[in-house]
Amino acid sequence: MYPVRQGNTCLTLFSNVPFLYLVFIIFGTKFPLLKLIFIIISSILLTMSSCRKGGTPLPASDYRNYDKAYAFLSTDQDSAFYYFNRVVTESPDSQQVALAYTTMAMLQTDAGDYFGCQESLTSSLKFLNARDAEGRNDLANNYNELGMSSTKLRNYTDAIDYYDQALSSNKDSTFIPTILNNQANAYRHKKEYGPALELYQKAIRSKSTTAKVYARILTNMATTKWLSDHTYPAAPELRQALAIRQREKDLWGQNSSYAHLADYYMNSRPDSALNYADRMYAIAQRLHSADDQLEALQKLIKLSPGQLTKAYFARYNQLNDSLQTVRNAAKNQFALIRYNTEKHKADKLRLQKENSEKNYQITKQWAVIFIILTMAIAGGIIFAQRSRRKQVETEAKAKQELQDYQLSTSKKIHDVVANGLYQVMAEIEHQPELDKEILATRIDILYKQSRAISYNHSLEFNYQDFDREITDMLTSFSNPQITIITAGNEASTWDAIGVSTFNEIKNILLELLINMKKHSHADRVVLRFQRDHVRLHIRYQDNGIGLPQPTKFGNGLNNTGNRIKTMNGSITFDSNNGAGLVITMSIPIA
């Protein structure tokens, strides 16, 4: 039997009768014509207000999409993701939807899409019933997966919380050692070795610990003891765990053991470390694990003789590029599948709605036309009194837009002409041997940017290497009298930062350097770039005269503050009692 969604399908405008009463109360006494119009509209609506009762059948829960998804799971992950996504958008079975979301999350984890994985797991939690045993075990599994994805994203505190929720939800005793081990790993990554060792001890003493899980916990516990005390002899326990894994024919476990043994012997016995790294690489190739191959190659590059290092490095770059390409393609494909499925669902619902109302459209259209005409008459009555106010508002808006445009144009001229020319002048002053072609190129860029201002075109340039662009700009201000030191200006620092944001950051740094050269009398500048997963932190420091007290910011520093605000960032100035200037900035990456 199909479940049915019941409800009224009356003409939508009938629900607006109370609104018409309100209009009449407000304007009826002031505009008598509205009283007559209101009576006519109300009579028509009351005559036509017979509603239709109806329902839209929902599809019965079937397992065709679910079975297709699992059939593709080991052969075609894109197809598997497609059919699981159909399950979550079409199935009325909440347990089926929850399991589909969980499996989609695992596919996203394999593709390195940890944020997408967390989104799917969070969606799965909404469909699980914590009151039955099966639902609680599924909850525990989802929270454990959330913990592992958070660990991959280095959100260790969140990971520990998720593992606590997994333990409180879990009713399967055999799963407890695994959760405890994963939670201990999160503490180890935080370098909180005490809590980590307590959890490993608790997990390894569990009666439900299997041989494979015991070896895993033993390996992690020995490694943690060694990390907390490098004099600790972890080798016997690591080899004991390896022997268990070899006896159990656990290739993934052997891969882990070889990695930990290579790390343990890295400094004390490089030959042994090289042997274990070589074994890890061989196992990782058998498992077709690109991540583990990359880790093994990193160790081989450090430990191998010089003639082999080059070959391993080339293989590492090739494999890393290939892995990133495949994972990016998978992420894009998953997103496209979700988009197409949602679009198909929306189109289907739209067609169903159009078909269900097809017989009523003629009456509805005439009613709408009549109401529009009568309301137009009423609007004409009110329009004369409101036209003047709108005209005033329009003039005020036009004036504000003109002021905004002038301000924007002034800012662009300051950025392009003033700051750009100052940078070129600094290069000419400090680099007497400056290549004429380079100088001509920079002047040509200024010319094009100036023309863009006159045509109100975009001034953004799509730089290929942000770190090199920053380096070139800083070099133009460096000379025998002024030393500029940088730290953290690397390609990875600018990863995932958009061109628009970079252009603003570059202009901010240019403002500070121009201010330093004009006013601070500094001969030493230090710029440090740091970032976490959500923000970029920049620290500027010079040994100039600092800011006068009380501080009055000129156009340059005012522009700097305004740019930071438009990027939802923050900035602080510290004059350091005349011993120089320290400026710290924090800017969101996204």
Coordinates of C-alpha atoms in Angstrom, one line a residue:
M1 CA 0.0 0.0 0.0
Y2 CA 1.3 3.4 -1.0
P3 CA 1.5 6.1 1.8
V4 CA -0.4 9.2 0.7
R5 CA 0.4 12.9 1.4
Q6 CA -3.0 14.5 2.2
G7 CA -3.8 18.2 2.0
N8 CA -5.9 21.0 0.5
T9 CA -5.1 22.1 -3.0
C10 CA -7.2 25.3 -3.0
L11 CA -6.3 28.3 -5.1
T12 CA -3.4 29.9 -3.4
L13 CA -4.9 33.4 -3.5
F14 CA -7.9 32.3 -1.3
S15 CA -5.5 32.3 1.6
N16 CA -5.1 36.0 1.1
V17 CA -8.7 36.9 2.1
P18 CA -7.5 38.0 5.6
F19 CA -4.9 40.2 4.0
L20 CA -7.7 41.9 1.9
Y21 CA -9.6 42.6 5.1
L22 CA -6.5 44.3 6.5
V23 CA -6.1 46.4 3.4
F24 CA -9.8 47.4 3.7
I25 CA -9.4 48.4 7.4
I26 CA -6.3 50.5 6.7
F27 CA -7.4 52.2 3.4
G28 CA -11.2 51.8 3.3
T29 CA -12.1 54.9 5.2
K30 CA -9.6 57.1 3.4
F31 CA -10.3 55.7 -0.1
P32 CA -14.0 54.9 -0.5
L33 CA -13.5 53.3 -3.9
L34 CA -11.4 50.6 -2.2
K35 CA -14.5 49.7 -0.3
L36 CA -16.4 48.8 -3.5
I37 CA -13.4 47.0 -5.0
F38 CA -13.0 45.0 -1.8
I39 CA -16.7 43.9 -1.8
I40 CA -16.4 42.7 -5.5
I41 CA -13.2 40.7 -4.9
S42 CA -14.5 39.1 -1.7
S43 CA -17.7 38.0 -3.5
I44 CA -15.7 36.4 -6.3
L45 CA -13.4 34.6 -4.0
L46 CA -16.1 33.3 -1.7
T47 CA -18.0 32.0 -4.7
M48 CA -15.0 30.2 -6.1
S49 CA -13.6 28.9 -2.7
S50 CA -14.6 25.3 -3.1
C51 CA -11.4 23.3 -2.4
R52 CA -10.3 20.0 -3.9
K53 CA -9.2 17.2 -1.6
G54 CA -6.5 15.1 -3.0
G55 CA -3.2 13.3 -2.4
T56 CA 0.0 12.5 -4.1
P57 CA 1.1 8.8 -3.8
L58 CA 4.7 8.3 -2.6
P59 CA 6.6 5.4 -4.2
A60 CA 6.8 2.2 -2.2
S61 CA 10.1 1.3 -0.6
D62 CA 12.0 -1.1 -2.9
Y63 CA 15.6 -2.2 -3.0
R64 CA 16.2 -2.0 -6.8
N65 CA 18.4 1.1 -6.6
Y66 CA 19.9 -0.1 -3.4
D67 CA 20.9 -3.5 -4.9
K68 CA 22.2 -1.8 -8.0
A69 CA 24.4 0.5 -5.9
Y70 CA 25.9 -2.4 -4.0
A71 CA 26.5 -4.3 -7.2
F72 CA 28.6 -1.5 -8.6
L73 CA 30.4 -0.8 -5.2
S74 CA 33.6 -2.8 -6.0
T75 CA 33.7 -2.2 -9.8
D76 CA 32.4 1.3 -10.6
Q77 CA 32.2 3.8 -7.7
D78 CA 30.7 6.6 -9.7
S79 CA 27.7 4.3 -10.6
A80 CA 27.5 3.1 -7.0
F81 CA 27.4 6.7 -5.8
Y82 CA 24.7 7.6 -8.4
Y83 CA 22.3 4.8 -7.3
F84 CA 23.0 5.5 -3.6
N85 CA 22.1 9.1 -4.2
R86 CA 18.9 8.0 -5.9
V87 CA 18.1 6.0 -2.8
V88 CA 18.5 9.0 -0.5
T89 CA 16.3 11.2 -2.7
E90 CA 13.6 8.6 -3.5
S91 CA 13.3 6.0 -0.8
P92 CA 10.8 6.5 2.0
D93 CA 12.6 3.9 4.1
S94 CA 14.7 5.9 6.7
Q95 CA 17.0 2.9 7.5
Q96 CA 17.7 2.4 3.8
V97 CA 18.4 6.1 3.4
A98 CA 20.7 6.2 6.4
L99 CA 22.8 3.3 5.2
A100 CA 23.0 4.8 1.7
Y101 CA 24.3 8.1 3.1
T102 CA 26.9 6.2 5.2
T103 CA 28.2 4.2 2.2
M104 CA 28.3 7.4 0.1
A105 CA 30.5 8.9 2.9
M106 CA 32.9 6.0 2.6
L107 CA 33.2 6.5 -1.1
Q108 CA 33.9 10.2 -0.6
T109 CA 36.6 9.3 2.0
D110 CA 38.3 7.0 -0.5
A111 CA 38.3 10.0 -2.9
G112 CA 39.9 12.3 -0.3
D113 CA 36.7 14.4 0.0
Y114 CA 36.6 14.5 3.8
F115 CA 34.3 17.5 4.0
G116 CA 31.8 15.8 1.6
C117 CA 32.1 12.7 3.7
Q118 CA 31.2 14.6 6.9
E119 CA 28.2 16.1 5.1
S120 CA 26.9 12.7 4.1
L121 CA 27.4 11.2 7.6
T122 CA 25.6 14.1 9.2
S123 CA 22.7 13.5 6.8
S124 CA 22.7 9.8 7.7
L125 CA 22.4 10.6 11.4
K126 CA 19.1 12.4 10.8
F127 CA 17.5 9.1 9.6
L128 CA 18.7 6.7 12.3
N129 CA 16.6 5.6 15.3
A130 CA 18.6 5.6 18.5
R131 CA 15.9 3.6 20.3
D132 CA 16.6 0.3 18.6
A133 CA 19.8 -1.8 18.8
E134 CA 20.5 -1.8 15.1
G135 CA 20.0 2.0 14.9
R136 CA 22.4 2.5 17.8
N137 CA 25.1 0.4 16.2
D138 CA 24.7 2.4 13.0
L139 CA 25.0 5.6 15.0
A140 CA 28.2 4.3 16.6
N141 CA 29.6 3.5 13.1
N142 CA 28.7 6.9 11.8
Y143 CA 30.3 8.7 14.7
N144 CA 33.4 6.6 14.4
E145 CA 33.6 7.5 10.7
L146 CA 33.1 11.2 11.6
G147 CA 36.0 10.8 14.1
M148 CA 38.3 9.3 11.4
S149 CA 37.4 12.0 8.8
S150 CA 38.0 14.7 11.4
T151 CA 41.4 13.2 12.2
K152 CA 42.2 13.3 8.5
L153 CA 41.3 17.0 8.6
R154 CA 43.4 17.4 11.7
N155 CA 40.4 18.5 13.8
Y156 CA 41.6 16.2 16.6
T157 CA 39.4 17.8 19.4
D158 CA 36.3 17.2 17.2
A159 CA 37.4 13.7 16.5
I160 CA 37.7 12.9 20.2
D161 CA 34.2 14.2 20.8
Y162 CA 32.8 12.0 18.0
Y163 CA 34.5 8.9 19.4
D164 CA 32.9 9.7 22.8
Q165 CA 29.5 9.7 21.0
A166 CA 30.4 6.5 19.2
L167 CA 31.1 4.8 22.5
S168 CA 27.9 6.0 24.2
S169 CA 25.8 4.8 21.2
N170 CA 27.5 1.5 20.6
K171 CA 26.0 -1.8 21.7
D172 CA 28.4 -4.1 19.9
S173 CA 31.2 -5.2 22.3
T174 CA 33.5 -6.3 19.5
F175 CA 33.5 -2.7 18.1
I176 CA 34.6 -1.0 21.4
P177 CA 38.4 -1.8 21.0
T178 CA 38.4 -0.2 17.5
I179 CA 36.8 3.0 18.7
L180 CA 39.1 3.2 21.7
N181 CA 42.1 2.7 19.4
N182 CA 40.9 5.4 17.0
Q183 CA 40.3 7.8 19.9
A184 CA 43.8 7.1 21.3
N185 CA 45.2 7.9 17.9
A186 CA 43.6 11.3 17.9
Y187 CA 45.2 12.0 21.3
R188 CA 48.5 10.8 20.0
H189 CA 48.3 13.3 17.0
K190 CA 47.6 16.0 19.6
K191 CA 50.8 14.8 21.4
E192 CA 48.8 14.1 24.5
Y193 CA 50.5 10.8 25.1
G194 CA 49.2 10.1 28.6
P195 CA 45.5 9.9 27.7
A196 CA 46.4 8.0 24.5
L197 CA 48.3 5.3 26.4
E198 CA 45.4 4.9 28.9
L199 CA 43.0 4.3 26.0
Y200 CA 45.3 1.8 24.3
Q201 CA 45.7 -0.1 27.6
K202 CA 41.9 -0.2 28.0
A203 CA 41.4 -1.4 24.4
I204 CA 44.1 -4.1 24.5
R205 CA 42.6 -5.6 27.7
S206 CA 39.2 -5.9 26.2
K207 CA 38.0 -9.6 26.0
S208 CA 36.4 -9.0 22.6
T209 CA 39.7 -7.8 21.0
T210 CA 40.5 -10.0 17.9
A211 CA 44.0 -10.9 16.8
K212 CA 44.1 -8.2 14.0
V213 CA 42.8 -5.5 16.3
Y214 CA 45.2 -6.6 19.1
A215 CA 48.1 -6.2 16.7
R216 CA 46.9 -2.8 15.6
I217 CA 46.5 -1.5 19.2
L218 CA 49.9 -3.0 20.2
T219 CA 51.6 -1.3 17.3
N220 CA 50.0 2.1 18.1
M221 CA 50.7 1.7 21.8
A222 CA 54.4 0.9 21.3
T223 CA 54.8 3.8 18.9
T224 CA 53.2 6.2 21.3
K225 CA 55.5 5.0 24.2
W226 CA 58.5 5.6 21.9
L227 CA 57.2 9.1 20.8
S228 CA 56.8 10.1 24.5
D229 CA 60.2 8.7 25.4
H230 CA 62.7 8.1 22.6
T231 CA 64.7 5.8 24.8
Y232 CA 61.8 3.3 25.1
P233 CA 62.7 0.0 23.3
A234 CA 59.6 -0.4 21.1
A235 CA 61.1 -2.8 18.6
P236 CA 60.1 -6.1 20.3
E237 CA 56.4 -5.0 20.5
L238 CA 56.4 -3.7 16.9
R239 CA 57.9 -7.0 15.7
Q240 CA 55.4 -9.0 17.8
A241 CA 52.5 -7.2 16.2
L242 CA 54.1 -7.8 12.7
A243 CA 54.3 -11.5 13.4
I244 CA 50.6 -11.6 14.3
R245 CA 49.7 -9.8 11.1
Q246 CA 51.8 -12.1 9.0
R247 CA 50.2 -15.1 10.7
E248 CA 46.8 -13.6 10.1
K249 CA 47.8 -12.7 6.5
D250 CA 46.7 -9.2 7.2
L251 CA 48.4 -7.2 4.4
W252 CA 47.0 -3.8 5.5
G253 CA 48.3 -4.5 9.0
Q254 CA 51.7 -5.6 7.7
N255 CA 51.9 -2.3 5.7
S256 CA 51.3 -0.4 8.9
S257 CA 53.9 -2.4 10.8
Y258 CA 56.6 -1.8 8.2
A259 CA 55.8 1.9 8.3
H260 CA 56.2 2.1 12.1
L261 CA 59.3 0.0 12.1
A262 CA 60.9 2.2 9.4
D263 CA 60.1 5.3 11.5
Y264 CA 61.5 3.7 14.7
Y265 CA 64.8 2.7 13.1
M266 CA 65.1 5.9 10.9
N267 CA 67.9 7.5 13.0
S268 CA 69.4 4.6 15.0
R269 CA 69.7 1.9 12.2
P270 CA 69.1 3.4 8.8
D271 CA 69.8 0.1 7.0
S272 CA 67.0 -1.6 8.9
A273 CA 64.7 1.4 8.3
L274 CA 65.5 1.2 4.6
N275 CA 64.6 -2.5 4.6
Y276 CA 61.3 -2.0 6.2
A277 CA 60.5 1.0 4.0
D278 CA 61.2 -1.2 1.0
R279 CA 58.9 -3.9 2.3
M280 CA 56.2 -1.3 2.9
Y281 CA 56.4 -0.1 -0.6
A282 CA 56.1 -3.6 -2.0
I283 CA 53.0 -4.3 0.2
A284 CA 51.4 -0.9 -0.7
Q285 CA 51.8 -1.8 -4.4
R286 CA 50.1 -5.1 -3.9
L287 CA 47.2 -3.3 -2.1
H288 CA 47.0 -0.7 -4.8
S289 CA 47.1 1.9 -2.0
A290 CA 48.4 5.2 -3.6
D291 CA 48.6 7.0 -0.2
D292 CA 50.7 4.2 1.4
Q293 CA 53.0 4.1 -1.7
L294 CA 53.6 7.8 -1.4
E295 CA 54.4 7.4 2.3
A296 CA 56.8 4.5 1.6
L297 CA 58.5 6.6 -1.2
Q298 CA 59.0 9.5 1.2
K299 CA 60.9 7.1 3.5
L300 CA 62.9 5.6 0.6
I301 CA 63.9 9.0 -0.6
K302 CA 65.3 9.8 2.8
L303 CA 67.1 6.5 3.3
S304 CA 68.2 5.3 -0.1
P305 CA 71.7 5.8 -1.7
G306 CA 72.0 8.8 -4.0
Q307 CA 71.6 6.8 -7.2
L308 CA 68.2 5.5 -6.2
T309 CA 66.9 8.7 -4.6
K310 CA 66.3 10.4 -8.0
A311 CA 64.2 7.5 -9.3
Y312 CA 62.1 7.3 -6.2
F313 CA 61.6 11.1 -6.3
A314 CA 60.4 10.9 -9.9
R315 CA 58.0 8.1 -9.1
Y316 CA 56.7 10.0 -6.1
N317 CA 55.9 13.1 -8.1
Q318 CA 54.3 11.0 -10.9
L319 CA 52.1 9.1 -8.4
N320 CA 51.2 12.2 -6.4
D321 CA 50.1 14.1 -9.5
S322 CA 48.1 11.1 -10.7
L323 CA 46.4 10.6 -7.3
Q324 CA 45.4 14.3 -7.0
T325 CA 44.0 14.2 -10.6
V326 CA 41.9 11.1 -9.9
R327 CA 40.6 12.4 -6.6
N328 CA 39.7 15.8 -7.9
A329 CA 37.9 14.1 -10.8
A330 CA 36.0 11.9 -8.3
K331 CA 35.0 14.9 -6.1
N332 CA 33.7 16.7 -9.2
Q333 CA 31.9 13.7 -10.4
F334 CA 30.2 13.1 -7.0
A335 CA 29.1 16.8 -6.9
L336 CA 27.7 16.5 -10.5
I337 CA 25.8 13.4 -9.7
R338 CA 24.1 15.0 -6.7
Y339 CA 23.3 18.1 -8.7
N340 CA 21.7 16.1 -11.6
T341 CA 19.7 14.0 -9.2
E342 CA 18.4 17.0 -7.3
K343 CA 17.5 18.7 -10.6
H344 CA 15.7 15.6 -11.9
K345 CA 13.8 15.4 -8.6
A346 CA 12.8 19.0 -8.8
D347 CA 11.7 18.7 -12.5
K348 CA 9.7 15.6 -11.7
L349 CA 7.9 17.4 -8.8
R350 CA 7.2 20.4 -11.0
L351 CA 5.7 18.3 -13.7
Q352 CA 3.5 16.4 -11.2
K353 CA 2.3 19.7 -9.8
E354 CA 1.5 21.1 -13.3
N355 CA -0.5 18.0 -14.2
S356 CA -2.5 17.9 -11.0
E357 CA -3.6 21.6 -11.5
K358 CA -4.1 21.4 -15.3
N359 CA -7.9 21.2 -15.1
Y360 CA -8.1 24.2 -12.8
Q361 CA -5.8 26.6 -14.7
I362 CA -8.5 28.3 -16.8
T363 CA -10.5 29.4 -13.7
K364 CA -7.4 30.3 -11.8
Q365 CA -6.1 32.5 -14.7
W366 CA -9.4 34.4 -15.0
A367 CA -9.4 35.0 -11.2
V368 CA -5.9 36.2 -11.2
I369 CA -6.5 38.5 -14.2
F370 CA -9.6 40.0 -12.6
I371 CA -7.9 40.6 -9.2
I372 CA -4.8 42.1 -10.9
L373 CA -7.1 44.5 -12.8
T374 CA -9.0 45.6 -9.8
M375 CA -5.9 45.9 -7.7
A376 CA -4.3 48.0 -10.5
I377 CA -7.2 50.4 -10.2
A378 CA -6.7 50.7 -6.5
G379 CA -3.0 51.1 -7.0
G380 CA -3.7 54.0 -9.4
I381 CA -5.5 55.8 -6.7
I382 CA -2.6 55.4 -4.2
F383 CA 0.1 56.0 -6.9
A384 CA -0.4 59.7 -7.1
Q385 CA 0.3 60.2 -3.4
R386 CA 3.4 58.0 -3.5
S387 CA 5.0 59.1 -6.7
R388 CA 6.7 62.2 -5.2
R389 CA 8.2 60.2 -2.4
K390 CA 9.5 57.6 -4.9
Q391 CA 11.0 60.4 -7.0
V392 CA 12.8 61.8 -4.0
E393 CA 14.1 58.3 -3.1
T394 CA 15.2 57.7 -6.6
E395 CA 17.2 61.0 -6.7
A396 CA 18.8 60.2 -3.3
K397 CA 19.7 56.7 -4.6
A398 CA 21.2 58.1 -7.8
K399 CA 23.2 60.6 -5.7
Q400 CA 24.5 57.8 -3.4
E401 CA 25.4 55.6 -6.4
L402 CA 27.4 58.5 -7.9
Q403 CA 29.2 59.0 -4.6
D404 CA 29.9 55.3 -4.4
Y405 CA 31.2 55.2 -8.0
Q406 CA 33.4 58.2 -7.4
L407 CA 34.8 56.6 -4.2
S408 CA 35.4 53.3 -6.0
T409 CA 37.1 55.0 -8.9
S410 CA 39.3 57.0 -6.5
K411 CA 40.3 53.8 -4.7
K412 CA 41.1 52.2 -8.0
I413 CA 43.2 55.1 -9.1
H414 CA 45.1 55.1 -5.8
D415 CA 45.7 51.3 -6.1
V416 CA 46.7 51.3 -9.7
V417 CA 48.3 54.7 -10.5
A418 CA 49.8 55.8 -7.2
N419 CA 50.9 52.5 -5.7
G420 CA 51.8 51.0 -9.0
L421 CA 54.0 53.9 -10.1
Y422 CA 55.6 54.1 -6.7
Q423 CA 56.6 50.4 -7.0
V424 CA 58.0 51.0 -10.4
M425 CA 59.9 54.0 -9.1
A426 CA 61.3 51.9 -6.2
E427 CA 62.5 49.3 -8.7
I428 CA 64.2 51.9 -10.8
E429 CA 65.8 53.5 -7.7
H430 CA 67.0 50.3 -6.2
Q431 CA 67.9 48.2 -9.3
P432 CA 70.0 50.4 -11.6
E433 CA 70.5 47.4 -13.9
L434 CA 66.7 46.7 -14.3
D435 CA 65.9 45.0 -17.6
K436 CA 64.2 47.5 -20.0
E437 CA 61.8 44.8 -21.2
I438 CA 60.7 44.1 -17.6
L439 CA 60.3 47.8 -17.0
A440 CA 58.3 48.2 -20.2
T441 CA 56.1 45.3 -19.2
R442 CA 55.3 46.8 -15.8
I443 CA 54.5 50.2 -17.4
D444 CA 52.3 48.4 -20.0
I445 CA 50.4 46.7 -17.2
L446 CA 49.9 50.1 -15.5
Y447 CA 48.6 51.5 -18.8
K448 CA 46.1 48.7 -19.2
Q449 CA 44.9 48.9 -15.7
S450 CA 44.4 52.7 -16.1
R451 CA 42.4 52.2 -19.2
A452 CA 40.3 49.5 -17.4
I453 CA 39.4 52.2 -14.8
S454 CA 38.1 54.5 -17.5
Y455 CA 36.0 51.7 -19.0
N456 CA 35.0 50.4 -15.6
H457 CA 36.4 47.0 -16.3
S458 CA 37.8 44.5 -13.8
L459 CA 41.3 45.2 -12.6
E460 CA 42.1 41.7 -11.4
F461 CA 45.1 39.8 -12.9
N462 CA 45.1 36.0 -12.7
Y463 CA 48.6 35.4 -11.4
Q464 CA 49.9 31.9 -11.8
D465 CA 52.3 31.9 -8.8
F466 CA 51.1 34.0 -5.9
D467 CA 54.3 33.4 -3.9
R468 CA 56.5 34.6 -6.7
E469 CA 54.4 37.7 -7.2
I470 CA 54.8 38.6 -3.5
T471 CA 58.5 37.9 -3.7
D472 CA 58.9 40.2 -6.8
M473 CA 57.0 43.0 -5.1
L474 CA 59.1 42.7 -1.9
T475 CA 62.3 42.7 -4.0
S476 CA 61.4 46.0 -5.6
F477 CA 61.5 47.6 -2.1
S478 CA 64.7 45.9 -1.0
N479 CA 68.1 47.7 -1.3
P480 CA 71.4 48.0 0.5
Q481 CA 69.7 50.3 3.1
I482 CA 66.5 48.4 3.5
T483 CA 66.5 44.6 4.3
I484 CA 63.2 42.7 3.9
I485 CA 63.0 39.2 5.4
T486 CA 60.1 36.9 4.7
A487 CA 59.0 33.6 6.2
G488 CA 56.2 31.3 5.1
N489 CA 55.7 32.8 1.6
E490 CA 55.3 29.4 -0.1
A491 CA 53.0 28.0 -2.8
S492 CA 51.1 26.0 -0.1
T493 CA 50.4 29.2 1.8
W494 CA 48.4 30.5 -1.0
D495 CA 46.6 27.3 -1.9
A496 CA 42.8 27.7 -2.2
I497 CA 43.0 31.5 -2.0
G498 CA 41.1 33.3 -4.8
V499 CA 42.5 35.8 -7.2
S500 CA 40.3 38.6 -5.8
T501 CA 41.4 37.9 -2.2
F502 CA 45.1 37.7 -3.3
N503 CA 44.9 41.1 -5.1
E504 CA 43.5 42.7 -2.0
I505 CA 46.3 41.2 0.2
K506 CA 48.9 42.3 -2.3
N507 CA 47.6 45.8 -2.3
I508 CA 47.6 45.8 1.5
L509 CA 51.2 44.8 1.6
L510 CA 52.1 47.4 -1.0
E511 CA 50.4 50.1 1.1
L512 CA 52.5 49.0 4.2
L513 CA 55.8 49.0 2.2
I514 CA 55.1 52.4 0.7
N515 CA 54.2 53.8 4.2
M516 CA 57.4 52.2 5.5
K517 CA 59.6 53.8 2.8
K518 CA 57.9 57.2 3.0
H519 CA 57.5 57.7 6.8
S520 CA 59.0 55.0 9.1
H521 CA 62.7 55.4 8.3
A522 CA 63.0 51.7 8.9
D523 CA 66.0 49.7 7.5
R524 CA 64.7 46.3 8.4
V525 CA 61.3 44.7 7.7
V526 CA 60.1 41.2 8.6
L527 CA 57.0 39.6 7.0
R528 CA 55.7 36.3 8.3
F529 CA 52.9 34.3 6.6
Q530 CA 51.1 31.5 8.4
R531 CA 47.8 29.8 7.8
D532 CA 45.5 27.2 9.2
H533 CA 42.6 25.5 7.5
V534 CA 40.3 28.6 7.7
R535 CA 42.5 31.7 8.0
L536 CA 45.7 33.3 6.7
H537 CA 47.7 35.2 9.3
I538 CA 50.2 37.9 8.2
R539 CA 52.6 39.7 10.7
Y540 CA 54.4 42.8 9.6
Q541 CA 57.2 44.3 11.7
D542 CA 59.8 47.0 11.1
N543 CA 62.3 48.9 13.2
G544 CA 61.2 52.4 12.2
I545 CA 59.8 55.2 14.3
G546 CA 56.4 53.6 14.8
L547 CA 53.1 55.4 14.9
P548 CA 52.9 58.9 16.4
Q549 CA 50.6 59.4 19.5
P550 CA 47.8 60.1 19.1
T551 CA 47.7 58.1 15.9
K552 CA 46.1 59.7 12.8
F553 CA 45.9 57.3 9.9
G554 CA 46.5 58.7 6.4
N555 CA 44.8 57.5 3.3
G556 CA 47.2 54.5 2.9
L557 CA 46.5 53.0 6.4
N558 CA 42.8 53.9 6.1
N559 CA 42.7 52.0 2.9
T560 CA 44.4 49.0 4.5
G561 CA 41.9 48.9 7.3
N562 CA 39.0 49.1 4.9
R563 CA 40.3 46.3 2.7
I564 CA 40.6 44.1 5.7
K565 CA 37.0 44.8 6.7
T566 CA 35.7 44.0 3.2
M567 CA 37.4 40.6 3.5
N568 CA 35.8 40.0 7.0
G569 CA 39.3 40.0 8.4
S570 CA 40.9 41.7 11.4
I571 CA 44.0 44.0 11.8
T572 CA 45.8 45.4 14.8
F573 CA 48.6 48.1 15.1
D574 CA 51.2 48.1 17.8
S575 CA 53.7 51.0 17.8
N576 CA 55.8 49.4 20.5
N577 CA 56.7 52.7 22.2
G578 CA 58.5 54.2 19.2
A579 CA 60.7 51.1 18.8
G580 CA 59.1 50.1 15.5
L581 CA 55.7 49.1 14.1
V582 CA 54.0 45.7 14.4
I583 CA 50.9 44.9 12.4
T584 CA 49.0 41.6 12.6
M585 CA 46.4 40.6 10.1
S586 CA 44.0 37.7 10.0
I587 CA 42.1 37.0 6.8
P588 CA 39.5 34.2 6.0
I589 CA 40.8 31.9 3.3
A590 CA 37.4 31.2 1.7

